Amino acid sequence: MNTLGTERELLEAMLDEGRADLVRCVAGLGDHDARRRLVPSLTTPLGLLTHAAAAERSWFQRRLAGLPDSACDGYAYGDDESFRYEADLTVGEAIERFERACERSRTIAAGFDLEHMVRHERIGLVSVRWIHLHMIRELARHAGHADILREQLDGATMTGPGYGVPPNSEKQ
């Protein structure tokens, strides 16, 4: 856990932790369980991964880099459709797609100052800083959803050793 650094380093570290949390919640689930709908919405573990990948593409590829849809590496809108996926999509493939979108997001974001502004069609001007904060919030929410779904499916949770701040950890 990175607790010291520049604002940029801390934002990027927190964003990467949220990305890893989401993957950790879904990794290890069988493809059947990852598709199970335990709530009325389209929210499934697999759907959360496809949605998060679409959100990465929407904010970093489509908005920040200004790429047309055809140049994005998949669906690039964070709407309800982003929770839908192909019938034969596996957990492993969904994780690979999400991680590829995240890596591309890192590369794109590195080329812009935190103060750089882009226009969002509904909310107006937003900075790269705001995009990072929004994605941290979004991934935290969806990792929480995935954690609850995972617990319902097989009892596994993101709590315990290896998650959060370890007991008696040295402070920097």
PDB file of C-alpha atoms in Angstrom:
ATOM      1  CA  MET A   1       0.000   0.000   0.000  1.00  0.00           C
ATOM      2  CA  ASN A   2       1.481   3.286  -1.124  1.00  0.00           C
ATOM      3  CA  THR A   3       0.901   5.993   1.507  1.00  0.00           C
ATOM      4  CA  LEU A   4       3.559   8.510   0.542  1.00  0.00           C
ATOM      5  CA  GLY A   5       4.275  10.301  -2.690  1.00  0.00           C
ATOM      6  CA  THR A   6       3.095  13.048  -4.932  1.00  0.00           C
ATOM      7  CA  GLU A   7      -0.593  13.637  -5.482  1.00  0.00           C
ATOM      8  CA  ARG A   8      -0.295  11.894  -8.844  1.00  0.00           C
ATOM      9  CA  GLU A   9       1.465   8.874  -7.379  1.00  0.00           C
ATOM     10  CA  LEU A  10      -1.173   8.522  -4.655  1.00  0.00           C
ATOM     11  CA  LEU A  11      -4.089   8.869  -7.082  1.00  0.00           C
ATOM     12  CA  GLU A  12      -2.571   6.279  -9.407  1.00  0.00           C
ATOM     13  CA  ALA A  13      -1.814   3.901  -6.522  1.00  0.00           C
ATOM     14  CA  MET A  14      -5.351   4.152  -5.130  1.00  0.00           C
ATOM     15  CA  LEU A  15      -6.814   3.618  -8.588  1.00  0.00           C
ATOM     16  CA  ASP A  16      -4.632   0.555  -9.113  1.00  0.00           C
ATOM     17  CA  GLU A  17      -5.653  -0.811  -5.710  1.00  0.00           C
ATOM     18  CA  GLY A  18      -9.321  -0.474  -6.688  1.00  0.00           C
ATOM     19  CA  ARG A  19      -8.637  -2.244  -9.962  1.00  0.00           C
ATOM     20  CA  ALA A  20      -6.856  -5.074  -8.148  1.00  0.00           C
ATOM     21  CA  ASP A  21      -9.647  -5.336  -5.550  1.00  0.00           C
ATOM     22  CA  LEU A  22     -12.248  -5.866  -8.263  1.00  0.00           C
ATOM     23  CA  VAL A  23     -10.149  -8.533  -9.975  1.00  0.00           C
ATOM     24  CA  ARG A  24      -9.438 -10.234  -6.638  1.00  0.00           C
ATOM     25  CA  CYS A  25     -13.189 -10.487  -5.931  1.00  0.00           C
ATOM     26  CA  VAL A  26     -13.943 -12.186  -9.243  1.00  0.00           C
ATOM     27  CA  ALA A  27     -10.791 -14.238  -9.834  1.00  0.00           C
ATOM     28  CA  GLY A  28     -11.234 -17.880  -8.931  1.00  0.00           C
ATOM     29  CA  LEU A  29     -14.969 -17.950  -9.557  1.00  0.00           C
ATOM     30  CA  GLY A  30     -16.163 -20.520 -12.049  1.00  0.00           C
ATOM     31  CA  ASP A  31     -17.681 -19.145 -15.241  1.00  0.00           C
ATOM     32  CA  HIS A  32     -21.155 -20.360 -14.236  1.00  0.00           C
ATOM     33  CA  ASP A  33     -21.062 -18.645 -10.835  1.00  0.00           C
ATOM     34  CA  ALA A  34     -19.597 -15.455 -12.332  1.00  0.00           C
ATOM     35  CA  ARG A  35     -22.730 -15.201 -14.520  1.00  0.00           C
ATOM     36  CA  ARG A  36     -25.268 -15.843 -11.761  1.00  0.00           C
ATOM     37  CA  ARG A  37     -27.706 -13.010 -11.122  1.00  0.00           C
ATOM     38  CA  LEU A  38     -28.302 -12.707  -7.399  1.00  0.00           C
ATOM     39  CA  VAL A  39     -29.982  -9.300  -7.674  1.00  0.00           C
ATOM     40  CA  PRO A  40     -32.670  -8.048 -10.087  1.00  0.00           C
ATOM     41  CA  SER A  41     -30.263  -5.780 -11.998  1.00  0.00           C
ATOM     42  CA  LEU A  42     -27.665  -6.890 -14.551  1.00  0.00           C
ATOM     43  CA  THR A  43     -25.046  -6.864 -11.775  1.00  0.00           C
ATOM     44  CA  THR A  44     -23.077 -10.119 -11.810  1.00  0.00           C
ATOM     45  CA  PRO A  45     -19.397 -10.659 -11.025  1.00  0.00           C
ATOM     46  CA  LEU A  46     -18.668 -11.013 -14.746  1.00  0.00           C
ATOM     47  CA  GLY A  47     -20.850  -7.994 -15.556  1.00  0.00           C
ATOM     48  CA  LEU A  48     -18.961  -5.874 -13.029  1.00  0.00           C
ATOM     49  CA  LEU A  49     -15.702  -6.666 -14.833  1.00  0.00           C
ATOM     50  CA  THR A  50     -17.111  -5.859 -18.268  1.00  0.00           C
ATOM     51  CA  HIS A  51     -18.673  -2.653 -16.926  1.00  0.00           C
ATOM     52  CA  ALA A  52     -15.431  -1.563 -15.259  1.00  0.00           C
ATOM     53  CA  ALA A  53     -13.493  -2.233 -18.469  1.00  0.00           C
ATOM     54  CA  ALA A  54     -16.017  -0.138 -20.411  1.00  0.00           C
ATOM     55  CA  ALA A  55     -15.712   2.683 -17.850  1.00  0.00           C
ATOM     56  CA  GLU A  56     -11.905   2.629 -18.226  1.00  0.00           C
ATOM     57  CA  ARG A  57     -12.270   2.880 -22.000  1.00  0.00           C
ATOM     58  CA  SER A  58     -14.958   5.554 -21.753  1.00  0.00           C
ATOM     59  CA  TRP A  59     -12.974   7.898 -19.520  1.00  0.00           C
ATOM     60  CA  PHE A  60      -9.428   7.333 -20.716  1.00  0.00           C
ATOM     61  CA  GLN A  61      -9.653   6.168 -24.340  1.00  0.00           C
ATOM     62  CA  ARG A  62     -12.793   7.908 -25.573  1.00  0.00           C
ATOM     63  CA  ARG A  63     -12.818  11.094 -23.511  1.00  0.00           C
ATOM     64  CA  LEU A  64      -9.231  11.788 -22.459  1.00  0.00           C
ATOM     65  CA  ALA A  65      -7.453  10.501 -25.583  1.00  0.00           C
ATOM     66  CA  GLY A  66     -10.351  11.537 -27.845  1.00  0.00           C
ATOM     67  CA  LEU A  67     -10.370   8.196 -29.674  1.00  0.00           C
ATOM     68  CA  PRO A  68     -13.310   7.247 -31.871  1.00  0.00           C
ATOM     69  CA  ASP A  69     -15.225   4.127 -30.838  1.00  0.00           C
ATOM     70  CA  SER A  70     -13.468   2.143 -33.575  1.00  0.00           C
ATOM     71  CA  ALA A  71     -10.060   2.809 -31.967  1.00  0.00           C
ATOM     72  CA  CYS A  72     -11.147   1.760 -28.472  1.00  0.00           C
ATOM     73  CA  ASP A  73     -10.335  -1.803 -27.458  1.00  0.00           C
ATOM     74  CA  GLY A  74     -13.954  -2.688 -26.726  1.00  0.00           C
ATOM     75  CA  TYR A  75     -17.249  -1.184 -25.661  1.00  0.00           C
ATOM     76  CA  ALA A  76     -16.520   2.292 -24.280  1.00  0.00           C
ATOM     77  CA  TYR A  77     -19.686   3.479 -22.550  1.00  0.00           C
ATOM     78  CA  GLY A  78     -20.460   2.998 -18.847  1.00  0.00           C
ATOM     79  CA  ASP A  79     -24.175   2.337 -19.354  1.00  0.00           C
ATOM     80  CA  ASP A  80     -26.345  -0.716 -18.668  1.00  0.00           C
ATOM     81  CA  GLU A  81     -25.150  -2.330 -21.903  1.00  0.00           C
ATOM     82  CA  SER A  82     -21.645  -2.478 -20.422  1.00  0.00           C
ATOM     83  CA  PHE A  83     -22.894  -5.109 -17.936  1.00  0.00           C
ATOM     84  CA  ARG A  84     -23.788  -7.443 -20.836  1.00  0.00           C
ATOM     85  CA  TYR A  85     -21.243  -9.898 -22.231  1.00  0.00           C
ATOM     86  CA  GLU A  86     -20.905 -12.683 -24.755  1.00  0.00           C
ATOM     87  CA  ALA A  87     -22.386 -16.044 -23.789  1.00  0.00           C
ATOM     88  CA  ASP A  88     -18.989 -17.734 -24.008  1.00  0.00           C
ATOM     89  CA  LEU A  89     -16.927 -15.062 -22.187  1.00  0.00           C
ATOM     90  CA  THR A  90     -14.828 -16.652 -19.447  1.00  0.00           C
ATOM     91  CA  VAL A  91     -13.709 -15.071 -16.178  1.00  0.00           C
ATOM     92  CA  GLY A  92     -10.110 -15.287 -17.386  1.00  0.00           C
ATOM     93  CA  GLU A  93     -10.924 -13.488 -20.641  1.00  0.00           C
ATOM     94  CA  ALA A  94     -12.905 -10.785 -18.807  1.00  0.00           C
ATOM     95  CA  ILE A  95      -9.992 -10.195 -16.421  1.00  0.00           C
ATOM     96  CA  GLU A  96      -7.575  -9.991 -19.371  1.00  0.00           C
ATOM     97  CA  ARG A  97      -9.799  -7.451 -21.149  1.00  0.00           C
ATOM     98  CA  PHE A  98     -10.169  -5.374 -17.979  1.00  0.00           C
ATOM     99  CA  GLU A  99      -6.435  -5.418 -17.270  1.00  0.00           C
ATOM    100  CA  ARG A 100      -5.681  -4.487 -20.898  1.00  0.00           C
ATOM    101  CA  ALA A 101      -8.081  -1.525 -20.624  1.00  0.00           C
ATOM    102  CA  CYS A 102      -6.437  -0.505 -17.332  1.00  0.00           C
ATOM    103  CA  GLU A 103      -2.958  -0.629 -18.831  1.00  0.00           C
ATOM    104  CA  ARG A 104      -4.088   1.501 -21.740  1.00  0.00           C
ATOM    105  CA  SER A 105      -5.687   3.937 -19.264  1.00  0.00           C
ATOM    106  CA  ARG A 106      -2.380   4.248 -17.391  1.00  0.00           C
ATOM    107  CA  THR A 107      -0.507   4.940 -20.625  1.00  0.00           C
ATOM    108  CA  ILE A 108      -3.009   7.553 -21.810  1.00  0.00           C
ATOM    109  CA  ALA A 109      -3.284   9.308 -18.430  1.00  0.00           C
ATOM    110  CA  ALA A 110       0.508   9.563 -18.125  1.00  0.00           C
ATOM    111  CA  GLY A 111       0.498  11.981 -21.065  1.00  0.00           C
ATOM    112  CA  PHE A 112      -1.699  14.555 -19.324  1.00  0.00           C
ATOM    113  CA  ASP A 113      -1.305  16.848 -16.326  1.00  0.00           C
ATOM    114  CA  LEU A 114      -3.862  16.428 -13.555  1.00  0.00           C
ATOM    115  CA  GLU A 115      -5.222  19.883 -14.413  1.00  0.00           C
ATOM    116  CA  HIS A 116      -5.893  18.995 -18.063  1.00  0.00           C
ATOM    117  CA  MET A 117      -9.602  19.376 -18.839  1.00  0.00           C
ATOM    118  CA  VAL A 118     -11.912  17.382 -21.091  1.00  0.00           C
ATOM    119  CA  ARG A 119     -15.602  17.791 -21.745  1.00  0.00           C
ATOM    120  CA  HIS A 120     -18.177  15.286 -20.655  1.00  0.00           C
ATOM    121  CA  GLU A 121     -21.416  15.510 -22.608  1.00  0.00           C
ATOM    122  CA  ARG A 122     -23.649  15.647 -19.504  1.00  0.00           C
ATOM    123  CA  ILE A 123     -21.556  17.082 -16.668  1.00  0.00           C
ATOM    124  CA  GLY A 124     -19.337  19.544 -18.496  1.00  0.00           C
ATOM    125  CA  LEU A 125     -15.627  20.107 -18.003  1.00  0.00           C
ATOM    126  CA  VAL A 126     -13.722  17.641 -15.834  1.00  0.00           C
ATOM    127  CA  SER A 127     -10.026  17.435 -15.026  1.00  0.00           C
ATOM    128  CA  VAL A 128      -7.762  14.407 -15.216  1.00  0.00           C
ATOM    129  CA  ARG A 129      -7.647  14.664 -11.404  1.00  0.00           C
ATOM    130  CA  TRP A 130     -11.444  14.378 -11.295  1.00  0.00           C
ATOM    131  CA  ILE A 131     -11.359  11.387 -13.653  1.00  0.00           C
ATOM    132  CA  HIS A 132      -8.935   9.612 -11.334  1.00  0.00           C
ATOM    133  CA  LEU A 133     -11.097  10.390  -8.297  1.00  0.00           C
ATOM    134  CA  HIS A 134     -14.256   9.328 -10.112  1.00  0.00           C
ATOM    135  CA  MET A 135     -12.699   6.022 -11.172  1.00  0.00           C
ATOM    136  CA  ILE A 136     -11.418   5.385  -7.632  1.00  0.00           C
ATOM    137  CA  ARG A 137     -14.974   5.918  -6.353  1.00  0.00           C
ATOM    138  CA  GLU A 138     -16.476   3.802  -9.127  1.00  0.00           C
ATOM    139  CA  LEU A 139     -14.097   0.884  -8.632  1.00  0.00           C
ATOM    140  CA  ALA A 140     -14.498   0.969  -4.847  1.00  0.00           C
ATOM    141  CA  ARG A 141     -18.267   0.750  -5.243  1.00  0.00           C
ATOM    142  CA  HIS A 142     -18.072  -2.098  -7.747  1.00  0.00           C
ATOM    143  CA  ALA A 143     -15.437  -4.019  -5.780  1.00  0.00           C
ATOM    144  CA  GLY A 144     -17.857  -3.811  -2.843  1.00  0.00           C
ATOM    145  CA  HIS A 145     -20.647  -5.153  -5.026  1.00  0.00           C
ATOM    146  CA  ALA A 146     -18.385  -7.958  -6.225  1.00  0.00           C
ATOM    147  CA  ASP A 147     -17.318  -8.753  -2.667  1.00  0.00           C
ATOM    148  CA  ILE A 148     -20.930  -9.169  -1.551  1.00  0.00           C
ATOM    149  CA  LEU A 149     -21.813 -11.275  -4.599  1.00  0.00           C
ATOM    150  CA  ARG A 150     -18.740 -13.446  -4.061  1.00  0.00           C
ATOM    151  CA  GLU A 151     -19.663 -13.996  -0.426  1.00  0.00           C
ATOM    152  CA  GLN A 152     -23.167 -15.035  -1.485  1.00  0.00           C
ATOM    153  CA  LEU A 153     -21.762 -17.413  -4.103  1.00  0.00           C
ATOM    154  CA  ASP A 154     -19.026 -19.231  -2.197  1.00  0.00           C
ATOM    155  CA  GLY A 155     -18.418 -17.528   1.141  1.00  0.00           C
ATOM    156  CA  ALA A 156     -15.144 -15.876   0.087  1.00  0.00           C
ATOM    157  CA  THR A 157     -14.644 -12.207   1.001  1.00  0.00           C
ATOM    158  CA  MET A 158     -11.994  -9.527   0.585  1.00  0.00           C
ATOM    159  CA  THR A 159     -11.455  -9.362   4.331  1.00  0.00           C
ATOM    160  CA  GLY A 160      -8.757 -11.098   6.304  1.00  0.00           C
ATOM    161  CA  PRO A 161      -4.992 -11.374   5.810  1.00  0.00           C
ATOM    162  CA  GLY A 162      -3.732  -9.799   2.626  1.00  0.00           C
ATOM    163  CA  TYR A 163      -6.452  -7.178   2.411  1.00  0.00           C
ATOM    164  CA  GLY A 164      -6.414  -3.692   3.816  1.00  0.00           C
ATOM    165  CA  VAL A 165      -3.846  -2.608   6.359  1.00  0.00           C
ATOM    166  CA  PRO A 166      -2.150  -5.597   7.989  1.00  0.00           C
ATOM    167  CA  PRO A 167      -2.166  -5.676  11.807  1.00  0.00           C
ATOM    168  CA  ASN A 168       0.916  -4.212  13.474  1.00  0.00           C
ATOM    169  CA  SER A 169       2.222  -2.865  10.173  1.00  0.00           C
ATOM    170  CA  GLU A 170       5.081  -0.417  10.367  1.00  0.00           C
ATOM    171  CA  LYS A 171       4.093   3.141   9.635  1.00  0.00           C
ATOM    172  CA  GLN A 172       6.170   5.009   7.090  1.00  0.00           C
TER     173      GLN A 172
END
